[in-house]
Every structure is written in C-alpha cells, then in structure tokens.
PDB file of C-alpha atoms in Angstrom:
ATOM      1  CA  MET A   1      18.529   3.762   5.728  1.00 32.00           C
ATOM      2  CA  ARG A   2      17.012   5.292   9.135  1.00 34.00           C
ATOM      3  CA  LEU A   3      13.931   6.621   9.140  1.00 37.00           C
ATOM      4  CA  HIS A   4      13.689   9.757  11.583  1.00 37.00           C
ATOM      5  CA  ALA A   5      10.289  11.180  12.893  1.00 39.00           C
ATOM      6  CA  ARG A   6       9.646  13.866  15.480  1.00 38.00           C
ATOM      7  CA  GLN A   7       7.352  12.506  18.020  1.00 39.00           C
ATOM      8  CA  SER A   8       4.980  15.442  18.579  1.00 41.00           C
ATOM      9  CA  GLY A   9       2.876  13.682  21.369  1.00 45.00           C
ATOM     10  CA  ALA A  10       1.689  10.628  18.574  1.00 50.00           C
ATOM     11  CA  GLU A  11       3.855   7.450  19.209  1.00 57.00           C
ATOM     12  CA  PRO A  12       4.172   5.235  15.961  1.00 56.00           C
ATOM     13  CA  PHE A  13       0.992   2.852  15.367  1.00 55.00           C
ATOM     14  CA  SER A  14       1.943  -0.328  14.172  1.00 56.00           C
ATOM     15  CA  PHE A  15      -0.458  -2.108  11.617  1.00 54.00           C
ATOM     16  CA  VAL A  16       0.996  -5.211  11.124  1.00 51.00           C
ATOM     17  CA  SER A  17       3.188  -7.047  13.779  1.00 53.00           C
ATOM     18  CA  ILE A  18       3.912 -10.556  12.269  1.00 54.00           C
ATOM     19  CA  LYS A  19       5.616 -10.686   8.848  1.00 80.00           C
ATOM     20  CA  GLY A  20       4.052 -11.138   5.619  1.00 83.00           C
ATOM     21  CA  VAL A  21       4.519 -12.180   1.916  1.00 86.00           C
ATOM     22  CA  PHE A  22       2.936 -10.365  -1.221  1.00 84.00           C
ATOM     23  CA  SER A  23       3.656 -12.220  -4.092  1.00 86.00           C
ATOM     24  CA  GLY A  24       2.449 -13.427  -7.208  1.00 85.00           C
ATOM     25  CA  ASN A  25       2.726 -13.043 -11.214  1.00 84.00           C
ATOM     26  CA  LEU A  26       0.976 -10.037 -13.283  1.00 83.00           C
ATOM     27  CA  SER A  27      -0.168 -10.086 -16.461  1.00 80.00           C
ATOM     28  CA  LEU A  28      -2.225  -8.565 -18.729  1.00 78.00           C
ATOM     29  CA  ASP A  29      -3.370 -11.174 -20.667  1.00 77.00           C
ATOM     30  CA  ILE A  30      -7.666 -11.951 -20.602  1.00 72.00           C
ATOM     31  CA  THR A  31      -8.493 -15.079 -21.926  1.00 71.00           C
ATOM     32  CA  GLU A  32     -11.833 -15.064 -23.378  1.00 71.00           C
ATOM     33  CA  GLY A  33     -14.105 -17.823 -22.216  1.00 67.00           C
ATOM     34  CA  SER A  34     -12.081 -17.901 -18.933  1.00 62.00           C
ATOM     35  CA  LEU A  35     -14.310 -19.165 -15.852  1.00 64.00           C
ATOM     36  CA  TRP A  36     -13.428 -15.300 -14.357  1.00 62.00           C
ATOM     37  CA  LYS A  37     -15.114 -13.493 -17.138  1.00 64.00           C
ATOM     38  CA  LEU A  38     -12.445 -10.845 -16.910  1.00 59.00           C
ATOM     39  CA  LYS A  39     -12.500  -7.113 -17.973  1.00 63.00           C
ATOM     40  CA  HIS A  40      -9.298  -5.827 -16.939  1.00 63.00           C
ATOM     41  CA  SER A  41      -6.298  -7.523 -16.334  1.00 69.00           C
ATOM     42  CA  GLY A  42      -2.675  -6.271 -15.256  1.00 73.00           C
ATOM     43  CA  PHE A  43      -3.160  -5.268 -11.238  1.00 73.00           C
ATOM     44  CA  CYS A  44      -3.108  -7.285  -7.958  1.00 77.00           C
ATOM     45  CA  GLY A  45      -4.300  -6.287  -4.659  1.00 76.00           C
ATOM     46  CA  MET A  46      -4.234  -7.247  -1.182  1.00 78.00           C
ATOM     47  CA  ARG A  47      -6.200  -5.746   1.825  1.00 78.00           C
ATOM     48  CA  SER A  48      -6.617  -6.775   5.423  1.00 79.00           C
ATOM     49  CA  LYS A  49      -9.844  -7.502   7.045  1.00 80.00           C
ATOM     50  CA  LYS A  50     -11.845  -4.620   8.147  1.00 80.00           C
ATOM     51  CA  PHE A  51     -10.875  -3.326  11.496  1.00 78.00           C
ATOM     52  CA  ASN A  52     -12.999  -4.058  14.500  1.00 83.00           C
ATOM     53  CA  GLY A  53     -14.580  -0.286  14.343  1.00 84.00           C
ATOM     54  CA  PHE A  54     -12.151   2.286  13.262  1.00 86.00           C
ATOM     55  CA  ILE A  55      -8.309   3.296  13.453  1.00 85.00           C
ATOM     56  CA  ASP A  56      -7.739   6.760  14.171  1.00 89.00           C
ATOM     57  CA  LEU A  57      -5.014   8.330  12.075  1.00 89.00           C
ATOM     58  CA  GLU A  58      -6.023  11.772  12.818  1.00 91.00           C
ATOM     59  CA  SER A  59      -2.673  12.347  14.761  1.00 91.00           C
ATOM     60  CA  TYR A  60      -0.253  10.768  11.976  1.00 91.00           C
ATOM     61  CA  ASP A  61       0.603  12.146   8.460  1.00 91.00           C
ATOM     62  CA  THR A  62       2.415   9.177   7.183  1.00 91.00           C
ATOM     63  CA  LEU A  63       2.609   5.618   6.752  1.00 89.00           C
ATOM     64  CA  ALA A  64       5.857   3.541   6.492  1.00 90.00           C
ATOM     65  CA  MET A  65       6.466   0.235   5.553  1.00 87.00           C
ATOM     66  CA  ARG A  66       9.664  -1.897   6.158  1.00 88.00           C
ATOM     67  CA  VAL A  67       9.886  -4.411   2.896  1.00 86.00           C
ATOM     68  CA  ARG A  68      11.980  -6.350   1.353  1.00 85.00           C
ATOM     69  CA  GLY A  69      11.561  -6.919  -2.669  1.00 80.00           C
ATOM     70  CA  ASP A  70      15.000  -7.327  -4.456  1.00 68.00           C
ATOM     71  CA  GLY A  71      16.672  -9.085  -1.501  1.00 68.00           C
ATOM     72  CA  ARG A  72      17.454  -5.912  -0.167  1.00 70.00           C
ATOM     73  CA  CYS A  73      15.325  -3.897   2.425  1.00 74.00           C
ATOM     74  CA  TYR A  74      13.722  -0.722   2.506  1.00 73.00           C
ATOM     75  CA  ILE A  75      11.648   1.526   4.473  1.00 78.00           C
ATOM     76  CA  SER A  76       9.367   3.184   2.252  1.00 82.00           C
ATOM     77  CA  THR A  77       7.525   6.468   3.486  1.00 85.00           C
ATOM     78  CA  ILE A  78       4.148   7.380   2.053  1.00 84.00           C
ATOM     79  CA  PRO A  79       2.131  10.513   3.086  1.00 88.00           C
ATOM     80  CA  LEU A  80      -1.627   9.810   3.857  1.00 86.00           C
ATOM     81  CA  HIS A  81      -2.668  13.008   1.785  1.00 83.00           C
ATOM     82  CA  GLN A  82      -0.914  11.272  -1.531  1.00 82.00           C
ATOM     83  CA  TYR A  83      -3.421   7.705  -0.865  1.00 78.00           C
ATOM     84  CA  VAL A  84      -6.389   7.640  -3.663  1.00 73.00           C
ATOM     85  CA  ALA A  85      -9.429   5.496  -3.636  1.00 72.00           C
ATOM     86  CA  LYS A  86      -8.891   2.509  -6.383  1.00 72.00           C
ATOM     87  CA  TYR A  87     -11.166  -0.001  -7.472  1.00 70.00           C
ATOM     88  CA  LYS A  88      -9.792  -2.983  -9.135  1.00 66.00           C
ATOM     89  CA  GLY A  89      -6.827  -1.252  -9.786  1.00 63.00           C
ATOM     90  CA  ARG A  90      -8.173   1.815 -11.415  1.00 70.00           C
ATOM     91  CA  VAL A  91      -8.610   5.063  -9.632  1.00 75.00           C
ATOM     92  CA  ILE A  92     -12.250   5.743  -8.662  1.00 77.00           C
ATOM     93  CA  SER A  93     -12.068   9.788  -8.313  1.00 71.00           C
ATOM     94  CA  SER A  94      -8.692  11.957  -7.277  1.00 64.00           C
ATOM     95  CA  GLU A  95     -10.866  14.162  -5.593  1.00 71.00           C
ATOM     96  CA  THR A  96     -11.920  11.733  -3.056  1.00 71.00           C
ATOM     97  CA  GLU A  97     -10.051  11.964   0.138  1.00 75.00           C
ATOM     98  CA  MET A  98      -9.251   9.642   2.988  1.00 76.00           C
ATOM     99  CA  ASN A  99     -10.597   9.969   6.138  1.00 82.00           C
ATOM    100  CA  PRO A 100      -7.807   9.362   8.763  1.00 85.00           C
ATOM    101  CA  SER A 101      -9.953   9.288  11.505  1.00 87.00           C
ATOM    102  CA  ARG A 102     -11.682   6.384  10.476  1.00 86.00           C
ATOM    103  CA  VAL A 103      -9.658   4.164   8.865  1.00 84.00           C
ATOM    104  CA  VAL A 104     -11.812   0.735   8.155  1.00 82.00           C
ATOM    105  CA  ALA A 105      -9.445  -1.439   6.463  1.00 81.00           C
ATOM    106  CA  MET A 106      -5.657  -1.471   4.617  1.00 80.00           C
ATOM    107  CA  ALA A 107      -4.743  -2.665   1.235  1.00 80.00           C
ATOM    108  CA  LEU A 108      -1.720  -2.405  -0.941  1.00 79.00           C
ATOM    109  CA  SER A 109      -1.728  -3.332  -4.888  1.00 78.00           C
ATOM    110  CA  VAL A 110       0.576  -3.512  -7.600  1.00 78.00           C
ATOM    111  CA  ASN A 111       0.278  -2.986 -11.321  1.00 76.00           C
ATOM    112  CA  ALA A 112       2.180  -4.658 -14.284  1.00 77.00           C
ATOM    113  CA  GLU A 113       2.017  -1.100 -16.158  1.00 75.00           C
ATOM    114  CA  ARG A 114       5.381  -0.181 -17.670  1.00 71.00           C
ATOM    115  CA  ASP A 115       7.773   2.314 -16.124  1.00 70.00           C
ATOM    116  CA  VAL A 116      10.946   3.529 -17.427  1.00 67.00           C
ATOM    117  CA  ARG A 117      12.264   5.104 -14.076  1.00 72.00           C
ATOM    118  CA  VAL A 118      12.306   1.811 -12.405  1.00 65.00           C
ATOM    119  CA  PRO A 119      14.577  -1.150 -13.491  1.00 68.00           C
ATOM    120  CA  ILE A 120      11.999  -3.977 -13.130  1.00 69.00           C
ATOM    121  CA  SER A 121       8.461  -2.863 -14.067  1.00 70.00           C
ATOM    122  CA  GLY A 122       5.570  -4.365 -16.147  1.00 76.00           C
ATOM    123  CA  PRO A 123       4.257  -7.774 -16.328  1.00 82.00           C
ATOM    124  CA  GLY A 124       5.449 -10.673 -14.285  1.00 83.00           C
ATOM    125  CA  ASP A 125       6.481 -12.538 -11.016  1.00 85.00           C
ATOM    126  CA  PHE A 126       6.844  -9.534  -8.015  1.00 83.00           C
ATOM    127  CA  ARG A 127       7.071 -10.727  -4.293  1.00 86.00           C
ATOM    128  CA  LEU A 128       7.073  -8.344  -1.420  1.00 84.00           C
ATOM    129  CA  GLU A 129       8.179  -9.245   1.883  1.00 87.00           C
ATOM    130  CA  ILE A 130       6.722  -7.111   4.618  1.00 87.00           C
ATOM    131  CA  ASP A 131       7.998  -6.743   8.008  1.00 87.00           C
ATOM    132  CA  TRP A 132       5.937  -4.104   9.344  1.00 86.00           C
ATOM    133  CA  ILE A 133       3.481  -1.247   8.572  1.00 87.00           C
ATOM    134  CA  LYS A 134       3.689   1.982  10.972  1.00 88.00           C
ATOM    135  CA  ALA A 135       1.657   5.155  10.945  1.00 89.00           C
ATOM    136  CA  LEU A 136       4.133   8.454  12.035  1.00 90.00           C
ATOM    137  CA  ARG A 137       4.116  11.880  12.606  1.00 90.00           C
ATOM    138  CA  THR A 138       7.029  13.424  10.587  1.00 88.00           C
ATOM    139  CA  THR A 139       5.872  16.810  10.491  1.00 80.00           C
ATOM    140  CA  ASP A 140       4.238  18.845  13.118  1.00 68.00           C
ATOM    141  CA  LEU A 141       0.555  19.347  13.259  1.00 52.00           C
ATOM    142  CA  ILE A 142      -1.101  22.695  13.703  1.00 51.00           C
TER     143      ILE A 142
END
C-alpha cells in the first residue's frame, strides 16, 4: 500500500525513528482480592514520555503509522480530528478537541471489545510492531 500525501509546505514529521513492539494479553477478567484492585479491564495502552515542550502539528491533518500485526505490513492513517481524549480505556468527553499546536505526548491503545467487522477481536494475545509514526498533510489547509 502506498501513501500519497500532498506536500503543501509541510514535510512529513516523524515521531518514531526506531521500531517498537506493543504487545500483551487482553482480558476481561477482574480477580477479586487482586493486588491491583481492578475496577475495569479489557484494554491496554502505552504512551510516550512527555515531550520536551510541545510538538506543533498545526500544519498537519493526519497521523500515519506503518505497522505489522498479523505478519503483513499496513499503513494506517487517522485524521487528527478523529482523536478523542481517553482515560483508562474510556472516552473522557467526545466534545474535547485535541489542540494540534500543543501536543505533549503520544498514546496508543487497544481494547477487548468484540467487533463483528474484524476477523480477530475480543480478548486474547495481541502484537503490533511499529515501524514509524508520522504526521502528514493530506489536504490543502486554508
């Protein structure tokens, strides 16, 4: 799959320059008496350290990731306006908008909810190999 981005003055900006692996086991179990005192389960997340200052993504409209999940490589693009604020796997407020000029960290999360549109979903092991994450401008900004 090739990703074409119109370059309107904004060069692709790379967040990740070395490869990484995001893996684990998604479970919906909550064990009573657990050391962790879990109230919710079924999600896993990772986030970067806070950036030194802010990253300004105002000139970009999309984040793209080159990942491998099932042995094949994919380039996934997500428009910045579709990002939502979450805490512990739950949406904080769908009305909260990300300020693209003041990005302080990046995060990825997966959840164990079953999705009939996806061949493999729900609880179980997962593995996502991340080759790169970039900010792109795919449309002309006015």
